[in-house]
Amino acid sequence: MLKKENELKNRSHYLEKLIEFKDTDFVKIITGIRRSGKSSLMKLMIKHLLDKGIEKNQIIQINFESMEFKRMTVEDLYNYVKSNLPKDKKAYLFFDEIQKVPEWQDAINSFRVDFECDIYITGSNAFLLSSEYATYLAGRSIEIKVYPLSFLEFIDFHGYKIIEKKNLTGGINRKVENENGETYEIKELFDAYITFGGMPSLTELPLEIDKALTILDGIYSSVVIRDILEREKQKDRRQVTDSSLLRKIIMFLADNIGNNTSINSISNVLLNEKLIETKPAVQTVQSYMATLLEAYVFYEIKRFDIKGKEFLKTLGKYYIVDIGLRNYLLGFRNRDIGHIIENIVYFELLRRGYDVAIGKIGDNEIDFIATNANTKIYIQVTENIASSSTRERELAPFYKIQDNFEKIIITNDESYLGVHDGIKIIRLVDFLLDENIL
């Protein structure tokens, strides 16, 4: 008996991007950490095509995780597609985890040249888009970056809907309601979000610690084994061979999200805390860090000198792709909530299409500078802004900035909201639930 397909949950934010580039010459490359929903997005696109009248025989779909295609060479791939092309109609080609096929890029280029087709591919490793391969598709591809669920998606995927009511002061009160009509405070859902994270597979079972640990352990293992250790063998560079050292670096980065971090600081801390016996070479740690970025486990954010208008080469920060994975690694406890909400804001900005940097102005630091084609926003993130000393600390860097771009503080409490000296102070939950708030 073949596996039944689970009901597809809509991720319109990503689907709309794919639809926008449908029937263009661009290869659509869907990237992101393993199990973040790339394959489901591909299936959503196929469903969209079928709903719009595309016939089944126009769609060729291959998942390279399946045994059926496991040994496929690039020549096999080309011949398979060629023999299954529809007659006198455009073909829609979908390739899942295509990096498993050596020299896959040759086949993709040939499809573009030889056939009337529209191409979609997924990959769980940024090596897919590294300079070595990107040259084959330079100017001919667009990347759709898929992240774990946003808070809005988390609410929807778990079967809740948001109920909004105006309050007596003209503001908006929000609650959530489940399928049985039972209502809950938004905070209850947010607490679950920062505990379990947003990996889509968690929504298939009740939110319980034991079940979540099992799922997250499977995700972690598949990322480390398939997308890091096995991938290194395929690349023949064999620089990441010590799984124990890799885990220690992962644990360090997970414990230090949002902290200024350098390659040397990682080596020194591991050595000082006797987690390793000898200090690894700088190049070794760099290689391990690079593979974690390539597998989309961590994301690096650079520092930008606001006055000097240049990126700085030292002391960037790292954020983990999913807070649930962090809790799996470090334990399910709400420690360091300030950096956790920073992590959540960072990825929400990425989802909304912003380029994000850390701002440096004199001796002060701005948590995030978010820019897109139309604007720039300076953002501070804080757990609590009730005390005057915290407000002064968060506001101080803004006063040093000479331009007139918007300045916002995002806080996890409700004690001091509104506008202060032209600086907006907004609730974290409002930011996460309202995509037009910035």
CSV table of C-alpha atoms in Angstrom, one decimal:
chain,number,residue,atom,x,y,z
A,1,MET,CA,0.0,0.0,0.0
A,2,LEU,CA,1.4,3.4,-1.0
A,3,LYS,CA,1.7,6.2,1.5
A,4,LYS,CA,-1.3,8.4,1.7
A,5,GLU,CA,-0.7,12.1,1.3
A,6,ASN,CA,-1.4,14.3,4.4
A,7,GLU,CA,-3.7,17.2,3.9
A,8,LEU,CA,-1.7,20.1,2.6
A,9,LYS,CA,-1.7,23.3,4.7
A,10,ASN,CA,-1.6,26.5,2.7
A,11,ARG,CA,1.6,28.6,2.9
A,12,SER,CA,0.3,31.4,0.7
A,13,HIS,CA,3.3,33.7,1.5
A,14,TYR,CA,5.6,31.3,-0.4
A,15,LEU,CA,3.1,29.9,-2.9
A,16,GLU,CA,2.4,33.4,-4.2
A,17,LYS,CA,6.1,33.9,-4.9
A,18,LEU,CA,6.2,30.7,-7.0
A,19,ILE,CA,3.1,31.7,-8.8
A,20,GLU,CA,4.6,35.1,-9.6
A,21,PHE,CA,7.4,33.4,-11.5
A,22,LYS,CA,5.4,30.6,-13.1
A,23,ASP,CA,6.0,30.1,-16.8
A,24,THR,CA,9.1,32.3,-16.8
A,25,ASP,CA,12.6,31.1,-17.9
A,26,PHE,CA,13.8,31.3,-14.3
A,27,VAL,CA,14.5,28.0,-12.5
A,28,LYS,CA,12.7,28.3,-9.2
A,29,ILE,CA,15.0,27.0,-6.4
A,30,ILE,CA,13.2,26.4,-3.0
A,31,THR,CA,15.8,26.3,-0.2
A,32,GLY,CA,15.6,25.8,3.6
A,33,ILE,CA,16.4,23.5,6.4
A,34,ARG,CA,15.3,19.9,6.0
A,35,ARG,CA,11.6,19.3,7.0
A,36,SER,CA,10.7,23.0,6.9
A,37,GLY,CA,8.0,22.5,4.3
A,38,LYS,CA,9.8,22.7,0.9
A,39,SER,CA,8.3,19.4,-0.5
A,40,SER,CA,4.8,20.5,0.7
A,41,LEU,CA,5.3,23.8,-1.0
A,42,MET,CA,6.1,22.0,-4.2
A,43,LYS,CA,3.0,19.9,-3.9
A,44,LEU,CA,0.9,23.1,-3.3
A,45,MET,CA,2.3,24.5,-6.5
A,46,ILE,CA,1.4,21.3,-8.4
A,47,LYS,CA,-2.1,21.5,-6.9
A,48,HIS,CA,-2.3,25.1,-8.1
A,49,LEU,CA,-1.4,24.1,-11.6
A,50,LEU,CA,-3.9,21.3,-11.7
A,51,ASP,CA,-6.6,23.6,-10.4
A,52,LYS,CA,-5.7,26.0,-13.2
A,53,GLY,CA,-6.3,23.4,-15.9
A,54,ILE,CA,-2.8,22.0,-16.4
A,55,GLU,CA,-3.1,18.3,-17.2
A,56,LYS,CA,-1.5,15.6,-15.0
A,57,ASN,CA,0.7,14.3,-17.9
A,58,GLN,CA,2.3,17.8,-18.1
A,59,ILE,CA,3.7,17.4,-14.6
A,60,ILE,CA,6.9,15.4,-14.0
A,61,GLN,CA,7.8,15.0,-10.3
A,62,ILE,CA,10.8,13.3,-8.9
A,63,ASN,CA,11.7,13.0,-5.2
A,64,PHE,CA,15.3,11.9,-4.9
A,65,GLU,CA,14.8,10.7,-1.3
A,66,SER,CA,12.8,7.8,-2.8
A,67,MET,CA,14.6,4.5,-3.5
A,68,GLU,CA,13.0,4.6,-7.0
A,69,PHE,CA,15.4,7.4,-8.0
A,70,LYS,CA,18.2,6.9,-5.5
A,71,ARG,CA,20.8,5.7,-8.0
A,72,MET,CA,19.8,8.0,-10.8
A,73,THR,CA,22.7,9.7,-12.6
A,74,VAL,CA,22.5,13.0,-14.4
A,75,GLU,CA,22.2,11.1,-17.7
A,76,ASP,CA,19.4,8.9,-16.3
A,77,LEU,CA,17.6,12.0,-15.1
A,78,TYR,CA,17.8,13.7,-18.6
A,79,ASN,CA,16.6,10.5,-20.3
A,80,TYR,CA,13.8,9.9,-17.8
A,81,VAL,CA,12.4,13.5,-18.3
A,82,LYS,CA,12.8,13.3,-22.1
A,83,SER,CA,10.9,10.0,-22.3
A,84,ASN,CA,8.0,11.4,-20.1
A,85,LEU,CA,7.5,14.7,-21.8
A,86,PRO,CA,4.0,15.5,-22.9
A,87,LYS,CA,3.4,15.9,-26.6
A,88,ASP,CA,2.9,19.5,-27.9
A,89,LYS,CA,2.4,20.9,-24.4
A,90,LYS,CA,4.6,22.6,-21.9
A,91,ALA,CA,6.1,20.4,-19.2
A,92,TYR,CA,6.3,21.3,-15.5
A,93,LEU,CA,9.3,19.7,-13.9
A,94,PHE,CA,9.6,19.3,-10.1
A,95,PHE,CA,12.8,17.9,-8.5
A,96,ASP,CA,12.9,17.4,-4.7
A,97,GLU,CA,16.3,17.3,-3.0
A,98,ILE,CA,18.1,17.5,-6.4
A,99,GLN,CA,21.5,17.9,-4.8
A,100,LYS,CA,21.6,14.1,-4.4
A,101,VAL,CA,22.2,13.8,-8.1
A,102,PRO,CA,25.9,14.5,-9.0
A,103,GLU,CA,26.2,17.2,-11.6
A,104,TRP,CA,22.5,17.9,-11.5
A,105,GLN,CA,23.1,21.4,-12.9
A,106,ASP,CA,24.0,19.9,-16.3
A,107,ALA,CA,20.6,18.3,-16.6
A,108,ILE,CA,18.7,21.5,-15.5
A,109,ASN,CA,20.6,23.6,-18.1
A,110,SER,CA,19.8,21.0,-20.8
A,111,PHE,CA,16.1,21.0,-19.9
A,112,ARG,CA,16.1,24.8,-20.2
A,113,VAL,CA,17.8,24.7,-23.6
A,114,ASP,CA,16.1,21.6,-25.1
A,115,PHE,CA,12.5,21.5,-23.9
A,116,GLU,CA,9.5,23.8,-23.4
A,117,CYS,CA,9.4,23.5,-19.7
A,118,ASP,CA,9.0,25.3,-16.3
A,119,ILE,CA,11.4,24.1,-13.6
A,120,TYR,CA,11.1,23.9,-9.8
A,121,ILE,CA,13.8,22.3,-7.6
A,122,THR,CA,14.3,22.0,-3.8
A,123,GLY,CA,17.5,21.6,-1.8
A,124,SER,CA,18.4,21.3,1.9
A,125,ASN,CA,21.9,22.6,1.6
A,126,ALA,CA,23.1,26.0,0.5
A,127,PHE,CA,25.9,24.3,-1.4
A,128,LEU,CA,23.2,23.9,-4.0
A,129,LEU,CA,23.6,27.7,-4.6
A,130,SER,CA,27.4,28.0,-3.9
A,131,SER,CA,29.6,29.8,-6.3
A,132,GLU,CA,30.7,26.5,-7.9
A,133,TYR,CA,27.2,25.7,-9.0
A,134,ALA,CA,25.6,29.1,-9.2
A,135,THR,CA,27.6,29.9,-12.3
A,136,TYR,CA,25.6,27.4,-14.2
A,137,LEU,CA,22.4,29.2,-13.3
A,138,ALA,CA,23.6,32.8,-13.0
A,139,GLY,CA,20.9,35.2,-13.8
A,140,ARG,CA,18.6,32.3,-14.7
A,141,SER,CA,17.2,31.3,-11.3
A,142,ILE,CA,15.3,32.8,-8.4
A,143,GLU,CA,15.5,31.5,-4.8
A,144,ILE,CA,12.5,31.0,-2.6
A,145,LYS,CA,13.7,30.8,1.0
A,146,VAL,CA,11.5,28.7,3.2
A,147,TYR,CA,11.6,29.0,7.0
A,148,PRO,CA,9.8,27.1,9.8
A,149,LEU,CA,6.4,28.3,10.6
A,150,SER,CA,5.8,31.9,11.5
A,151,PHE,CA,3.6,32.6,14.6
A,152,LEU,CA,0.7,33.3,12.3
A,153,GLU,CA,1.2,30.0,10.5
A,154,PHE,CA,1.7,28.2,13.8
A,155,ILE,CA,-1.7,29.3,15.0
A,156,ASP,CA,-3.3,28.2,11.6
A,157,PHE,CA,-1.5,24.9,11.3
A,158,HIS,CA,-2.6,23.9,14.9
A,159,GLY,CA,-6.3,24.5,14.0
A,160,TYR,CA,-6.9,27.8,15.6
A,161,LYS,CA,-8.2,31.1,14.2
A,162,ILE,CA,-7.7,34.6,15.5
A,163,ILE,CA,-10.8,36.5,16.9
A,164,GLU,CA,-10.4,40.3,16.9
A,165,LYS,CA,-12.5,42.7,18.8
A,166,LYS,CA,-12.2,46.5,19.3
A,167,ASN,CA,-11.8,47.5,22.9
A,168,LEU,CA,-13.2,50.6,24.6
A,169,THR,CA,-10.1,52.6,23.9
A,170,GLY,CA,-10.1,51.9,20.2
A,171,GLY,CA,-7.4,49.3,20.3
A,172,ILE,CA,-7.7,45.6,19.2
A,173,ASN,CA,-8.1,42.7,21.5
A,174,ARG,CA,-7.1,39.3,20.1
A,175,LYS,CA,-8.0,35.8,21.2
A,176,VAL,CA,-7.7,32.5,19.5
A,177,GLU,CA,-10.5,29.9,19.0
A,178,ASN,CA,-10.2,26.2,18.2
A,179,GLU,CA,-12.4,24.1,16.1
A,180,ASN,CA,-14.7,23.4,19.1
A,181,GLY,CA,-15.3,27.1,19.7
A,182,GLU,CA,-13.1,27.2,22.9
A,183,THR,CA,-11.1,30.4,23.2
A,184,TYR,CA,-7.6,31.0,24.5
A,185,GLU,CA,-5.4,33.9,25.2
A,186,ILE,CA,-2.8,34.7,22.5
A,187,LYS,CA,-0.1,34.4,25.2
A,188,GLU,CA,-0.9,30.7,25.6
A,189,LEU,CA,-0.3,30.1,22.0
A,190,PHE,CA,2.9,32.3,22.0
A,191,ASP,CA,4.2,30.4,25.0
A,192,ALA,CA,3.7,27.1,23.0
A,193,TYR,CA,5.4,28.7,20.0
A,194,ILE,CA,8.6,29.6,21.9
A,195,THR,CA,8.6,26.2,23.5
A,196,PHE,CA,8.0,23.9,20.6
A,197,GLY,CA,9.0,26.1,17.7
A,198,GLY,CA,7.7,26.1,14.1
A,199,MET,CA,8.8,22.9,12.4
A,200,PRO,CA,5.7,21.9,10.4
A,201,SER,CA,5.8,18.2,11.3
A,202,LEU,CA,5.1,19.1,15.0
A,203,THR,CA,1.6,20.1,13.9
A,204,GLU,CA,0.7,16.5,13.1
A,205,LEU,CA,0.6,15.4,16.8
A,206,PRO,CA,-0.5,17.0,20.1
A,207,LEU,CA,1.9,19.5,21.5
A,208,GLU,CA,3.6,17.4,24.2
A,209,ILE,CA,7.2,17.5,25.3
A,210,ASP,CA,7.9,13.8,24.7
A,211,LYS,CA,6.4,13.7,21.2
A,212,ALA,CA,8.1,17.0,20.3
A,213,LEU,CA,11.5,15.7,21.4
A,214,THR,CA,11.1,12.6,19.3
A,215,ILE,CA,10.3,14.6,16.2
A,216,LEU,CA,13.0,17.3,16.8
A,217,ASP,CA,15.6,14.5,17.4
A,218,GLY,CA,14.7,13.1,14.0
A,219,ILE,CA,15.0,16.4,12.3
A,220,TYR,CA,18.3,17.2,14.0
A,221,SER,CA,19.7,13.7,13.2
A,222,SER,CA,18.7,13.9,9.5
A,223,VAL,CA,20.2,17.4,9.2
A,224,VAL,CA,23.5,16.5,10.8
A,225,ILE,CA,23.9,13.1,9.1
A,226,ARG,CA,22.4,13.7,5.7
A,227,ASP,CA,23.0,17.3,5.1
A,228,ILE,CA,26.3,17.8,6.8
A,229,LEU,CA,28.3,14.6,7.3
A,230,GLU,CA,27.1,12.8,4.1
A,231,ARG,CA,27.3,16.0,2.1
A,232,GLU,CA,30.9,16.5,3.1
A,233,LYS,CA,31.8,13.1,1.7
A,234,GLN,CA,30.1,14.0,-1.6
A,235,LYS,CA,32.1,17.2,-1.9
A,236,ASP,CA,35.3,15.2,-1.3
A,237,ARG,CA,36.6,17.8,1.0
A,238,ARG,CA,36.3,15.8,4.2
A,239,GLN,CA,36.7,18.8,6.5
A,240,VAL,CA,33.9,17.9,8.8
A,241,THR,CA,34.6,14.4,10.1
A,242,ASP,CA,34.3,14.8,13.9
A,243,SER,CA,30.6,14.5,14.8
A,244,SER,CA,31.4,15.1,18.5
A,245,LEU,CA,33.1,18.4,17.8
A,246,LEU,CA,30.3,19.4,15.4
A,247,ARG,CA,27.7,18.8,18.2
A,248,LYS,CA,29.7,20.8,20.7
A,249,ILE,CA,29.9,23.8,18.2
A,250,ILE,CA,26.1,23.4,17.6
A,251,MET,CA,25.5,23.5,21.4
A,252,PHE,CA,27.7,26.5,21.8
A,253,LEU,CA,26.0,28.5,19.0
A,254,ALA,CA,22.5,27.4,20.3
A,255,ASP,CA,23.4,28.7,23.8
A,256,ASN,CA,24.8,32.0,22.4
A,257,ILE,CA,22.2,33.2,19.9
A,258,GLY,CA,22.3,36.9,19.7
A,259,ASN,CA,25.7,37.2,21.3
A,260,ASN,CA,28.7,38.6,19.6
A,261,THR,CA,30.7,35.6,18.4
A,262,SER,CA,34.0,35.0,16.7
A,263,ILE,CA,35.8,31.8,15.6
A,264,ASN,CA,38.4,32.3,18.3
A,265,SER,CA,35.8,32.8,21.1
A,266,ILE,CA,34.1,29.5,20.1
A,267,SER,CA,37.5,27.6,20.4
A,268,ASN,CA,38.5,29.3,23.6
A,269,VAL,CA,35.2,28.6,25.4
A,270,LEU,CA,35.1,25.0,24.4
A,271,LEU,CA,38.7,24.6,25.6
A,272,ASN,CA,38.2,26.6,28.9
A,273,GLU,CA,35.1,24.6,29.8
A,274,LYS,CA,37.1,21.3,29.0
A,275,LEU,CA,34.6,20.3,26.4
A,276,ILE,CA,37.6,19.7,24.1
A,277,GLU,CA,41.2,18.7,25.0
A,278,THR,CA,43.1,20.6,22.4
A,279,LYS,CA,42.3,23.8,20.6
A,280,PRO,CA,41.2,23.1,17.0
A,281,ALA,CA,42.7,25.1,14.2
A,282,VAL,CA,40.8,28.2,13.2
A,283,GLN,CA,40.3,26.7,9.7
A,284,THR,CA,38.7,23.6,11.3
A,285,VAL,CA,36.1,25.7,13.3
A,286,GLN,CA,35.5,27.8,10.2
A,287,SER,CA,34.7,24.7,8.2
A,288,TYR,CA,32.3,23.4,10.8
A,289,MET,CA,30.6,26.8,11.0
A,290,ALA,CA,30.3,27.0,7.2
A,291,THR,CA,28.5,23.6,7.0
A,292,LEU,CA,26.0,24.7,9.7
A,293,LEU,CA,25.2,27.8,7.7
A,294,GLU,CA,25.0,25.7,4.5
A,295,ALA,CA,22.5,23.3,6.1
A,296,TYR,CA,20.4,26.3,7.2
A,297,VAL,CA,20.7,25.4,10.9
A,298,PHE,CA,22.2,28.8,11.9
A,299,TYR,CA,22.1,32.1,10.1
A,300,GLU,CA,24.9,34.7,10.5
A,301,ILE,CA,24.1,38.4,10.8
A,302,LYS,CA,26.9,41.0,10.1
A,303,ARG,CA,27.5,44.3,11.9
A,304,PHE,CA,27.0,47.5,9.9
A,305,ASP,CA,28.7,50.7,10.9
A,306,ILE,CA,25.9,53.3,10.5
A,307,LYS,CA,28.3,56.3,10.4
A,308,GLY,CA,31.0,54.7,8.3
A,309,LYS,CA,28.3,53.1,6.1
A,310,GLU,CA,30.2,49.8,5.8
A,311,PHE,CA,30.0,46.2,7.0
A,312,LEU,CA,32.4,45.2,9.7
A,313,LYS,CA,34.4,42.0,9.5
A,314,THR,CA,34.4,41.2,13.2
A,315,LEU,CA,32.0,40.0,15.8
A,316,GLY,CA,28.9,39.0,14.0
A,317,LYS,CA,26.0,37.1,15.6
A,318,TYR,CA,24.3,33.8,14.9
A,319,TYR,CA,20.6,32.9,15.2
A,320,ILE,CA,19.2,29.4,15.1
A,321,VAL,CA,16.6,28.6,12.5
A,322,ASP,CA,14.0,27.3,15.0
A,323,ILE,CA,13.6,27.8,18.7
A,324,GLY,CA,12.1,24.3,19.1
A,325,LEU,CA,15.5,22.9,17.9
A,326,ARG,CA,17.3,25.1,20.4
A,327,ASN,CA,15.1,23.8,23.2
A,328,TYR,CA,15.6,20.2,22.1
A,329,LEU,CA,19.4,20.8,22.3
A,330,LEU,CA,19.5,22.8,25.6
A,331,GLY,CA,16.4,21.7,27.4
A,332,PHE,CA,12.8,23.0,27.4
A,333,ARG,CA,13.2,25.9,29.8
A,334,ASN,CA,12.5,29.5,29.2
A,335,ARG,CA,16.0,30.8,29.8
A,336,ASP,CA,17.4,33.9,28.1
A,337,ILE,CA,14.0,35.0,26.9
A,338,GLY,CA,15.5,38.3,25.6
A,339,HIS,CA,17.6,36.5,23.0
A,340,ILE,CA,14.8,34.1,22.2
A,341,ILE,CA,12.5,36.9,21.1
A,342,GLU,CA,15.4,38.5,19.3
A,343,ASN,CA,15.8,35.3,17.4
A,344,ILE,CA,12.0,35.2,16.6
A,345,VAL,CA,12.0,38.8,15.4
A,346,TYR,CA,15.1,38.2,13.2
A,347,PHE,CA,13.4,35.4,11.3
A,348,GLU,CA,10.1,37.2,11.0
A,349,LEU,CA,12.0,40.1,9.3
A,350,LEU,CA,13.6,37.6,6.9
A,351,ARG,CA,10.2,36.1,6.1
A,352,ARG,CA,8.9,39.5,5.2
A,353,GLY,CA,11.7,40.0,2.7
A,354,TYR,CA,14.0,42.3,4.6
A,355,ASP,CA,17.8,42.2,4.5
A,356,VAL,CA,18.9,42.4,8.2
A,357,ALA,CA,22.1,43.6,9.8
A,358,ILE,CA,23.2,44.6,13.3
A,359,GLY,CA,23.7,48.4,13.6
A,360,LYS,CA,26.8,49.9,15.2
A,361,ILE,CA,26.8,53.6,16.1
A,362,GLY,CA,29.7,54.8,18.2
A,363,ASP,CA,29.8,52.5,21.3
A,364,ASN,CA,26.1,51.7,20.9
A,365,GLU,CA,24.4,48.8,19.1
A,366,ILE,CA,21.1,48.6,17.3
A,367,ASP,CA,19.7,45.1,17.3
A,368,PHE,CA,18.5,45.2,13.7
A,369,ILE,CA,18.7,47.4,10.6
A,370,ALA,CA,16.0,46.0,8.3
A,371,THR,CA,16.1,47.2,4.7
A,372,ASN,CA,14.3,46.4,1.5
A,373,ALA,CA,13.9,48.1,-1.9
A,374,ASN,CA,11.6,50.7,-0.4
A,375,THR,CA,12.7,51.5,3.1
A,376,LYS,CA,15.0,51.1,6.1
A,377,ILE,CA,13.9,50.5,9.7
A,378,TYR,CA,16.0,50.6,12.9
A,379,ILE,CA,14.7,48.1,15.4
A,380,GLN,CA,15.4,47.4,19.1
A,381,VAL,CA,14.1,44.2,20.7
A,382,THR,CA,13.6,43.9,24.5
A,383,GLU,CA,11.8,41.5,26.8
A,384,ASN,CA,10.5,44.3,29.1
A,385,ILE,CA,10.5,48.1,28.9
A,386,ALA,CA,8.7,48.9,32.2
A,387,SER,CA,11.8,50.4,33.9
A,388,SER,CA,13.1,53.9,33.0
A,389,SER,CA,16.7,52.5,32.9
A,390,THR,CA,15.7,49.9,30.2
A,391,ARG,CA,13.9,52.5,28.2
A,392,GLU,CA,16.9,54.8,28.3
A,393,ARG,CA,19.2,52.0,27.2
A,394,GLU,CA,17.0,51.0,24.3
A,395,LEU,CA,16.3,54.5,23.1
A,396,ALA,CA,19.8,55.9,23.5
A,397,PRO,CA,21.3,54.5,20.2
A,398,PHE,CA,18.3,55.9,18.2
A,399,TYR,CA,19.1,59.5,19.3
A,400,LYS,CA,22.6,59.2,17.7
A,401,ILE,CA,21.2,58.3,14.2
A,402,GLN,CA,21.0,61.4,12.0
A,403,ASP,CA,18.6,60.1,9.3
A,404,ASN,CA,14.8,60.1,9.3
A,405,PHE,CA,14.1,56.4,8.8
A,406,GLU,CA,11.6,54.8,11.1
A,407,LYS,CA,12.8,53.7,14.6
A,408,ILE,CA,10.9,51.0,16.5
A,409,ILE,CA,11.2,49.1,19.8
A,410,ILE,CA,9.5,45.7,19.9
A,411,THR,CA,8.8,44.6,23.4
A,412,ASN,CA,7.3,41.5,25.1
A,413,ASP,CA,5.3,43.6,27.6
A,414,GLU,CA,2.5,46.1,27.5
A,415,SER,CA,3.7,48.6,30.1
A,416,TYR,CA,4.9,51.5,27.8
A,417,LEU,CA,3.5,51.3,24.3
A,418,GLY,CA,2.9,54.1,21.9
A,419,VAL,CA,5.2,56.8,20.5
A,420,HIS,CA,8.1,58.3,22.4
A,421,ASP,CA,10.1,61.1,20.7
A,422,GLY,CA,8.9,59.9,17.3
A,423,ILE,CA,10.0,56.3,18.2
A,424,LYS,CA,7.2,53.6,18.0
A,425,ILE,CA,7.1,51.1,20.8
A,426,ILE,CA,5.0,48.0,19.9
A,427,ARG,CA,4.1,44.7,21.3
A,428,LEU,CA,6.0,41.6,20.1
A,429,VAL,CA,2.7,39.7,19.5
A,430,ASP,CA,1.2,42.6,17.5
A,431,PHE,CA,4.4,42.7,15.3
A,432,LEU,CA,4.1,38.9,14.7
A,433,LEU,CA,0.4,39.0,13.9
A,434,ASP,CA,0.2,42.1,11.8
A,435,GLU,CA,2.4,41.9,8.6
A,436,ASN,CA,1.7,45.6,7.9
A,437,ILE,CA,2.7,47.0,11.2
A,438,LEU,CA,6.1,48.2,10.1
